[in-house]
XYZ file of C-alpha atoms in Angstrom:
344
model
C 11.790 -26.208 6.426
C 10.661 -23.851 9.191
C 9.228 -20.453 8.147
C 7.971 -17.620 10.353
C 5.431 -15.275 8.743
C 4.580 -12.038 10.533
C 1.486 -9.985 9.758
C -0.288 -13.128 8.629
C -3.778 -11.594 8.765
C -2.888 -8.512 6.719
C -3.612 -8.015 3.022
C -0.175 -9.228 1.925
C 0.359 -11.731 4.734
C -2.919 -13.539 4.058
C -2.037 -14.012 0.392
C 1.514 -15.118 1.168
C 0.281 -17.695 3.703
C -2.069 -19.187 1.102
C 0.731 -19.428 -1.444
C 3.198 -20.984 0.963
C 0.658 -23.637 1.911
C -0.121 -24.315 -1.769
C 3.408 -24.400 -3.167
C 5.740 -25.282 -0.307
C 7.612 -28.590 -0.173
C 6.562 -31.455 2.060
C 7.568 -31.014 5.657
C 7.012 -27.243 5.706
C 6.504 -25.898 9.224
C 4.813 -22.530 8.673
C 4.211 -20.492 11.819
C 2.035 -17.414 11.380
C 1.750 -14.481 13.779
C -0.833 -11.724 14.145
C -0.935 -8.731 16.471
C -4.593 -9.014 17.393
C -6.204 -11.945 19.145
C -5.880 -14.871 16.793
C -7.206 -18.401 16.717
C -4.957 -21.434 16.314
C -2.880 -22.114 14.319
C -1.982 -18.409 14.407
C 0.254 -17.189 17.217
C -0.733 -13.865 18.779
C 2.247 -11.516 19.130
C 2.149 -7.752 19.527
C 5.600 -7.383 18.021
C 7.878 -5.008 19.859
C 5.381 -4.381 22.647
C 5.792 -7.748 24.359
C 8.310 -10.610 24.398
C 8.113 -13.227 21.684
C 5.901 -16.191 22.688
C 7.535 -19.528 23.409
C 6.198 -20.932 20.127
C 8.552 -18.611 18.243
C 11.795 -19.818 19.782
C 14.197 -22.133 17.992
C 15.872 -22.100 14.596
C 14.191 -20.459 11.595
C 15.177 -21.230 8.024
C 13.233 -18.231 6.725
C 11.497 -15.263 8.332
C 9.016 -13.406 6.103
C 8.292 -10.034 7.684
C 5.118 -8.490 6.254
C 3.828 -6.908 9.480
C 3.833 -3.097 9.258
C 1.794 0.023 9.745
C 1.258 1.678 6.371
C -0.422 4.858 7.643
C 0.899 7.925 5.870
C -0.129 10.158 8.811
C 2.269 8.671 11.383
C 4.626 10.925 13.289
C 8.286 9.993 13.448
C 7.801 8.507 16.926
C 4.755 6.522 15.829
C 6.550 5.185 12.758
C 9.530 4.207 14.885
C 7.329 2.216 17.255
C 5.179 0.683 14.526
C 7.847 -0.369 12.044
C 11.426 0.055 13.243
C 10.985 -1.367 16.731
C 8.983 -4.294 15.370
C 11.683 -5.146 12.824
C 14.333 -5.244 15.523
C 12.145 -7.590 17.593
C 11.734 -9.908 14.603
C 15.448 -9.862 13.790
C 16.138 -10.953 17.371
C 14.578 -14.311 16.397
C 16.794 -14.747 13.343
C 19.907 -16.873 13.445
C 23.065 -16.217 11.432
C 21.804 -18.485 8.631
C 18.163 -17.354 8.619
C 17.007 -15.922 5.297
C 15.068 -12.749 6.155
C 12.529 -11.689 3.517
C 11.562 -8.138 4.408
C 8.564 -6.467 2.739
C 9.249 -2.769 2.194
C 7.751 -0.299 -0.273
C 8.816 0.803 -3.742
C 8.494 4.425 -2.589
C 11.700 4.109 -0.592
C 13.285 4.552 -4.032
C 12.245 6.597 -7.009
C 12.044 10.347 -7.527
C 10.220 12.565 -5.058
C 9.074 16.009 -6.137
C 9.881 18.941 -3.812
C 6.169 19.536 -3.184
C 5.798 15.936 -1.995
C 8.065 16.396 1.018
C 6.892 17.199 4.533
C 9.893 18.874 6.146
C 13.051 17.705 7.876
C 11.236 15.280 10.179
C 11.305 12.553 7.525
C 14.706 13.276 5.974
C 13.655 13.631 2.353
C 10.777 11.123 2.379
C 7.099 11.916 1.913
C 5.902 10.687 5.288
C 6.676 8.587 8.344
C 5.772 5.338 6.622
C 8.313 5.832 3.834
C 10.971 7.101 6.218
C 10.573 4.164 8.597
C 10.693 1.669 5.735
C 13.933 3.223 4.487
C 15.431 2.902 7.965
C 14.204 -0.703 8.149
C 15.896 -1.549 4.849
C 19.178 -0.174 6.148
C 18.846 -2.142 9.382
C 17.988 -5.461 7.784
C 20.646 -5.237 5.069
C 23.489 -4.088 7.326
C 22.781 -5.624 10.738
C 21.431 -9.077 9.888
C 24.443 -11.351 9.275
C 22.507 -13.874 7.219
C 20.910 -13.744 3.758
C 18.423 -10.939 3.117
C 15.844 -10.196 0.435
C 13.924 -6.913 0.342
C 10.633 -6.855 -1.590
C 9.442 -3.426 -2.759
C 5.836 -3.285 -4.025
C 4.047 -0.097 -5.170
C 0.348 0.596 -4.454
C -1.293 -2.822 -4.181
C -4.547 -3.634 -5.962
C -6.513 -6.902 -6.117
C -5.393 -10.127 -7.736
C -5.067 -10.036 -11.501
C -7.586 -12.794 -12.279
C -10.560 -11.602 -10.228
C -9.569 -8.505 -8.226
C -9.797 -10.413 -4.961
C -8.258 -8.737 -1.913
C -8.962 -9.253 1.774
C -9.386 -5.581 2.661
C -10.297 -2.415 0.766
C -7.760 0.136 1.982
C -5.189 2.537 0.616
C -5.967 3.345 -3.037
C -9.482 1.894 -2.657
C -10.553 5.021 -0.769
C -10.502 6.793 -4.136
C -13.450 4.796 -5.517
C -16.221 5.830 -3.092
C -14.878 9.383 -3.175
C -15.343 9.474 -6.957
C -18.859 8.035 -6.732
C -20.043 10.239 -3.868
C -18.768 13.412 -5.452
C -16.305 14.130 -2.667
C -13.510 13.785 -5.232
C -14.790 16.721 -7.243
C -11.330 17.259 -8.701
C -8.254 15.066 -9.052
C -5.038 16.782 -8.049
C -1.899 15.788 -9.909
C -0.107 15.660 -13.245
C -2.304 13.922 -15.849
C 0.841 12.482 -17.460
C 2.420 11.458 -14.168
C 3.105 7.790 -13.483
C 0.814 5.843 -11.149
C 2.510 2.561 -10.231
C 0.254 -0.315 -9.127
C 0.694 -4.064 -8.787
C -1.783 -6.911 -8.345
C -1.707 -8.542 -4.928
C -0.997 -12.013 -6.295
C 2.174 -10.879 -8.076
C 3.482 -9.228 -4.922
C 2.764 -12.454 -3.037
C 4.459 -14.455 -5.814
C 7.629 -12.391 -5.411
C 7.649 -12.917 -1.646
C 6.921 -16.641 -1.916
C 9.604 -17.159 -4.564
C 12.136 -15.461 -2.312
C 11.106 -17.490 0.731
C 11.223 -20.871 -1.008
C 14.057 -20.214 -3.422
C 17.807 -20.219 -2.897
C 18.997 -17.699 -0.327
C 21.047 -14.878 -1.866
C 24.750 -14.560 -1.099
C 24.395 -10.772 -0.794
C 21.396 -8.551 0.077
C 18.944 -8.638 -2.814
C 16.167 -6.164 -3.668
C 13.144 -7.103 -5.785
C 11.049 -4.236 -7.195
C 7.532 -5.128 -8.343
C 6.359 -2.440 -10.775
C 5.329 -1.753 -14.354
C 8.121 0.715 -15.054
C 7.723 2.434 -18.413
C 4.450 0.560 -18.955
C 2.973 2.117 -15.812
C -0.398 3.833 -15.979
C -0.529 7.605 -16.296
C -2.773 9.338 -13.758
C -5.305 10.426 -16.389
C -5.585 6.849 -17.656
C -5.988 5.460 -14.151
C -8.877 7.838 -13.458
C -10.453 7.142 -16.846
C -10.318 3.358 -16.330
C -11.730 3.711 -12.821
C -14.671 5.887 -13.864
C -15.431 3.825 -17.001
C -15.451 0.583 -14.997
C -17.700 2.065 -12.302
C -20.058 3.414 -14.968
C -20.276 0.030 -16.699
C -21.360 -1.452 -13.372
C -23.851 1.386 -12.805
C -25.308 1.026 -16.314
C -25.899 -2.681 -15.731
C -28.003 -1.692 -12.704
C -29.878 1.104 -14.473
C -28.075 3.895 -12.594
C -26.824 7.121 -14.142
C -23.081 7.405 -14.732
C -20.710 9.459 -12.632
C -18.733 12.264 -14.225
C -14.995 12.024 -14.682
C -13.638 14.792 -12.454
C -11.391 17.501 -13.878
C -7.681 17.442 -13.121
C -5.849 20.271 -11.387
C -2.089 20.544 -11.105
C -0.625 20.188 -7.623
C 0.840 23.693 -7.790
C -2.473 25.301 -8.804
C -4.354 23.343 -6.168
C -2.015 24.264 -3.329
C -1.729 27.906 -4.372
C -5.293 28.791 -5.251
C -7.920 26.118 -4.675
C -6.840 24.619 -1.340
C -7.015 27.914 0.619
C -10.553 28.430 -0.691
C -11.504 24.831 0.061
C -10.248 25.152 3.622
C -12.335 28.263 4.076
C -15.573 27.322 2.378
C -16.041 23.548 2.227
C -17.916 21.562 4.827
C -15.922 19.505 7.386
C -16.757 16.263 5.550
C -15.586 17.701 2.242
C -12.405 19.032 3.829
C -11.717 15.586 5.279
C -12.075 14.081 1.812
C -9.750 16.710 0.360
C -7.101 15.933 2.980
C -7.443 12.188 2.398
C -7.113 12.410 -1.367
C -4.207 14.839 -1.059
C -2.154 11.980 0.371
C -2.334 10.226 -3.003
C -1.090 13.191 -5.053
C 2.570 12.262 -5.110
C 1.888 8.533 -5.432
C -0.256 8.807 -8.546
C 1.622 11.449 -10.515
C 5.292 10.535 -10.258
C 7.730 12.253 -12.589
C 9.485 8.948 -13.369
C 8.419 5.306 -13.026
C 10.316 2.696 -11.036
C 12.822 0.306 -12.597
C 11.342 -3.125 -11.872
C 13.113 -6.402 -11.347
C 9.721 -8.140 -11.548
C 7.713 -6.272 -14.216
C 3.935 -5.919 -13.935
C 2.255 -6.334 -17.323
C -0.906 -4.491 -18.371
C -1.602 -2.544 -15.172
C -4.752 -1.132 -16.806
C -6.282 -4.610 -16.763
C -5.349 -4.930 -13.080
C -7.015 -1.604 -12.297
C -10.252 -2.446 -14.110
C -10.489 -5.884 -12.492
C -9.894 -4.403 -9.046
C -12.566 -1.741 -9.546
C -15.085 -4.359 -10.745
C -14.418 -6.521 -7.691
C -14.871 -3.516 -5.402
C -18.141 -2.553 -7.105
C -19.577 -6.065 -6.809
C -18.468 -6.249 -3.178
C -19.717 -2.756 -2.255
C -22.780 -2.192 -4.480
C -24.341 0.443 -2.222
C -21.208 2.560 -2.522
C -20.766 1.903 -6.242
C -24.399 2.785 -7.024
C -24.654 5.819 -4.729
C -25.974 9.143 -5.989
C -23.214 11.755 -6.182
C -23.576 14.881 -4.058
C -21.858 17.920 -5.537
C -19.651 20.088 -3.388
C -21.538 22.805 -1.559
C -20.004 25.885 -0.017
C -20.623 26.785 3.597
C -19.966 30.055 5.328
C -16.571 30.355 6.949
C -16.725 30.105 10.728
C -15.389 32.768 13.025
């Protein structure tokens, strides 16, 4: 069995590679690619920017495409280059019988609030990442003649057992912001849904698709907790309680749980004042955390095909792993917001 895995050094790709090596049948030929300079046995390929290396020619039984740019700040052109062009380059390697397992995002589906949208550029999606992933799903399910499986994960946290993850990115930026005091308020609906999944269960879904029977029609797997999803207020409470347990064990004062402000109130009243009076560092933190508003206070949860149980346990375990890995950040002394005079 010959499998091509793109994005093999990313958060998801690393976990999938480990699982394929651990669970695959005898005779597996797993070829992994990475965009940056990589040591053997990885094959370096800047997908879409250069031709496929000779090592990637020949017949593939399965192609697992995890390589992607997940930046929410991409323009339409940047998202096209980063995600759509790369998918087309990968599909050029697929034969008519190749099973393509394409990793997308759960946020292609679901309900988006009007305040979440960013204009006509992204055609009803929150940002360039979501838009490009929606286009990619359409391409892979309509243009690839062979079997196709689309995997849609939500925000990805660490593995369920120990919180392990190869890189602290995405939702992990919330933790140091809470400790430092830069997240002085949390913007969103306290009762809104905040969908998360442990990394290992996302990797399990991808591995099961890659090694299992190929579907006879395009199949979509949604990894989410659905109605059992965390509410935003609970997510923040678990995060702060877990950080404070770690701080107490080290003799450090607890952090305060920040107040919650509705998105409408924040955008109408508080954000204009923040833009005028906060320091540049505080404004940067505000802009960063604003990206999470619509992802952590959804009006409705997803409908999973692979349900995530007890997401609160996943959140607490992930926070503990982060704190043990980044003790200086977890034990930092909060600095309250300070107002500065408006310039000009």
